[in-house]
XYZ file of C-alpha atoms in Angstrom:
174
model
C -38.696 19.573 39.553
C -42.131 19.051 38.034
C -44.259 18.940 41.186
C -43.418 21.618 43.736
C -45.643 19.859 46.286
C -43.194 16.949 46.558
C -39.625 18.257 46.274
C -38.179 14.963 47.587
C -40.881 12.779 46.032
C -44.046 11.324 47.503
C -43.903 9.216 50.635
C -43.642 5.522 49.882
C -44.894 3.296 52.679
C -42.313 0.590 53.367
C -43.296 -3.050 53.609
C -40.893 -3.544 56.522
C -38.039 -1.676 58.171
C -34.760 -3.322 59.075
C -33.027 -2.298 62.294
C -30.619 -0.168 60.224
C -33.470 1.518 58.326
C -35.279 2.160 61.608
C -32.130 3.741 63.089
C -31.755 5.912 59.980
C -35.372 7.103 60.285
C -34.816 7.972 63.944
C -31.694 9.917 62.954
C -33.782 11.799 60.350
C -36.350 12.690 63.009
C -33.560 13.823 65.347
C -32.172 16.061 62.596
C -35.513 17.584 61.563
C -35.540 20.575 63.946
C -32.055 21.669 62.877
C -32.877 21.154 59.219
C -36.013 23.292 59.487
C -34.141 25.964 61.450
C -31.395 26.044 58.817
C -33.994 26.248 56.045
C -35.497 29.472 57.447
C -32.331 31.001 58.851
C -32.026 34.644 57.835
C -35.388 34.912 56.087
C -37.231 38.226 56.386
C -40.897 38.507 57.344
C -41.737 39.102 53.680
C -39.904 35.909 52.734
C -41.607 33.966 55.535
C -44.933 35.162 54.135
C -44.134 33.861 50.638
C -45.936 30.715 49.507
C -43.510 27.886 48.804
C -45.489 27.198 45.611
C -48.441 28.837 43.825
C -51.544 28.129 45.908
C -49.466 26.616 48.719
C -48.839 27.584 52.312
C -46.449 30.343 53.182
C -43.056 29.446 54.597
C -44.360 30.674 57.969
C -47.336 28.304 57.785
C -45.033 25.411 56.886
C -42.816 26.186 59.894
C -45.824 26.167 62.222
C -47.307 23.076 60.562
C -44.321 20.855 61.289
C -44.612 20.963 65.105
C -48.420 20.741 64.821
C -48.040 17.546 62.827
C -45.198 16.116 64.883
C -47.041 16.765 68.145
C -49.870 14.654 66.768
C -47.379 11.970 65.701
C -45.737 11.914 69.130
C -49.130 11.422 70.786
C -49.977 8.669 68.286
C -46.760 6.839 69.170
C -47.515 7.095 72.872
C -51.081 5.864 72.350
C -49.827 3.004 70.199
C -47.399 1.967 72.924
C -49.910 2.123 75.756
C -53.134 0.839 74.175
C -53.965 -2.077 71.920
C -54.717 -0.788 68.403
C -56.143 2.565 69.482
C -58.314 4.447 67.018
C -56.698 7.835 66.726
C -58.334 11.064 65.650
C -57.197 13.128 62.724
C -56.876 16.876 62.524
C -57.604 19.226 59.639
C -54.081 20.431 58.877
C -55.309 22.921 56.246
C -57.630 24.592 58.752
C -54.924 24.550 61.452
C -52.609 26.341 58.994
C -55.207 29.083 58.555
C -55.514 29.848 62.272
C -54.102 33.274 63.234
C -51.076 31.920 65.109
C -49.965 29.873 62.095
C -50.423 32.820 59.738
C -48.802 35.550 61.811
C -46.530 34.387 64.644
C -42.767 34.479 64.341
C -41.106 31.173 63.472
C -38.991 31.044 66.645
C -41.642 29.670 69.041
C -42.452 26.781 66.701
C -38.756 26.041 66.184
C -38.281 25.980 69.966
C -41.321 23.738 70.379
C -39.936 21.389 67.727
C -36.572 21.208 69.540
C -38.098 20.079 72.826
C -40.656 17.814 71.204
C -38.024 16.010 69.154
C -35.756 15.542 72.156
C -38.588 13.686 73.896
C -39.727 11.846 70.783
C -36.248 10.656 69.800
C -35.591 9.442 73.359
C -38.838 7.460 73.163
C -38.028 6.079 69.715
C -34.544 4.992 70.760
C -36.002 3.125 73.744
C -38.331 1.046 71.553
C -37.644 -2.484 70.327
C -38.856 -4.288 67.202
C -42.003 -5.523 68.968
C -42.868 -1.948 69.938
C -42.496 -0.768 66.343
C -44.772 -3.615 65.199
C -47.624 -2.276 67.354
C -50.415 -0.577 65.431
C -52.809 2.307 65.615
C -56.083 2.534 63.726
C -56.137 5.598 61.504
C -59.576 6.616 60.169
C -58.191 7.244 56.663
C -55.210 4.855 56.470
C -56.524 1.820 58.359
C -54.196 -0.106 60.654
C -50.763 1.500 60.652
C -47.709 0.116 62.412
C -45.434 2.362 64.416
C -42.731 1.385 61.899
C -44.932 2.893 59.167
C -45.386 6.057 61.208
C -41.666 6.243 61.852
C -40.907 6.139 58.128
C -43.672 8.658 57.384
C -42.415 11.241 59.850
C -38.769 10.756 58.890
C -39.915 11.689 55.364
C -42.238 14.447 56.587
C -39.543 16.573 58.227
C -37.304 16.363 55.145
C -40.295 17.027 52.857
C -41.190 20.331 54.498
C -37.602 21.531 54.919
C -37.206 20.880 51.181
C -40.293 23.010 50.440
C -38.400 25.925 51.957
C -34.931 25.177 50.602
C -36.248 24.612 47.077
C -38.121 27.939 47.259
C -34.915 29.630 48.432
C -33.045 28.120 45.493
C -35.702 29.196 42.983
C -35.835 32.729 44.422
C -32.087 33.101 44.912
C -32.433 33.740 48.651
């Protein structure tokens, strides 16, 4: 692997999603909490405080980042479903990862948060139809983004961060 930042490759924005691709993305989002939990299972505090790559976040910061990010995604979906083209706000994920809770708290609370969040999010996603997924939000950096695009992004995102941890474990022999 030449770029430790992207162990499963960079996200590629799809042009469209078929119903089968959409269902697969929803399944990936449903599986994300278990995949992240499995990725950190049995790690010591010292291992949780190891950066997944030189200059990167620690495993602990990655674990806390995922629910931070997915909470924002969940809200963006709800805004996109209840407003016409809402302009969403971004958050500074690097600064969030430096806050004391992200640097020092045990992983368990974020894993629990991710479990509940994904139960709600997946129920919402499975209730949506093609017209719902075609709705858009206005992202300050990405422009108009369909909920289909967001779905594909966050299906990738959960796998991306679990792979940061599992690839580190493989390299370190953990």
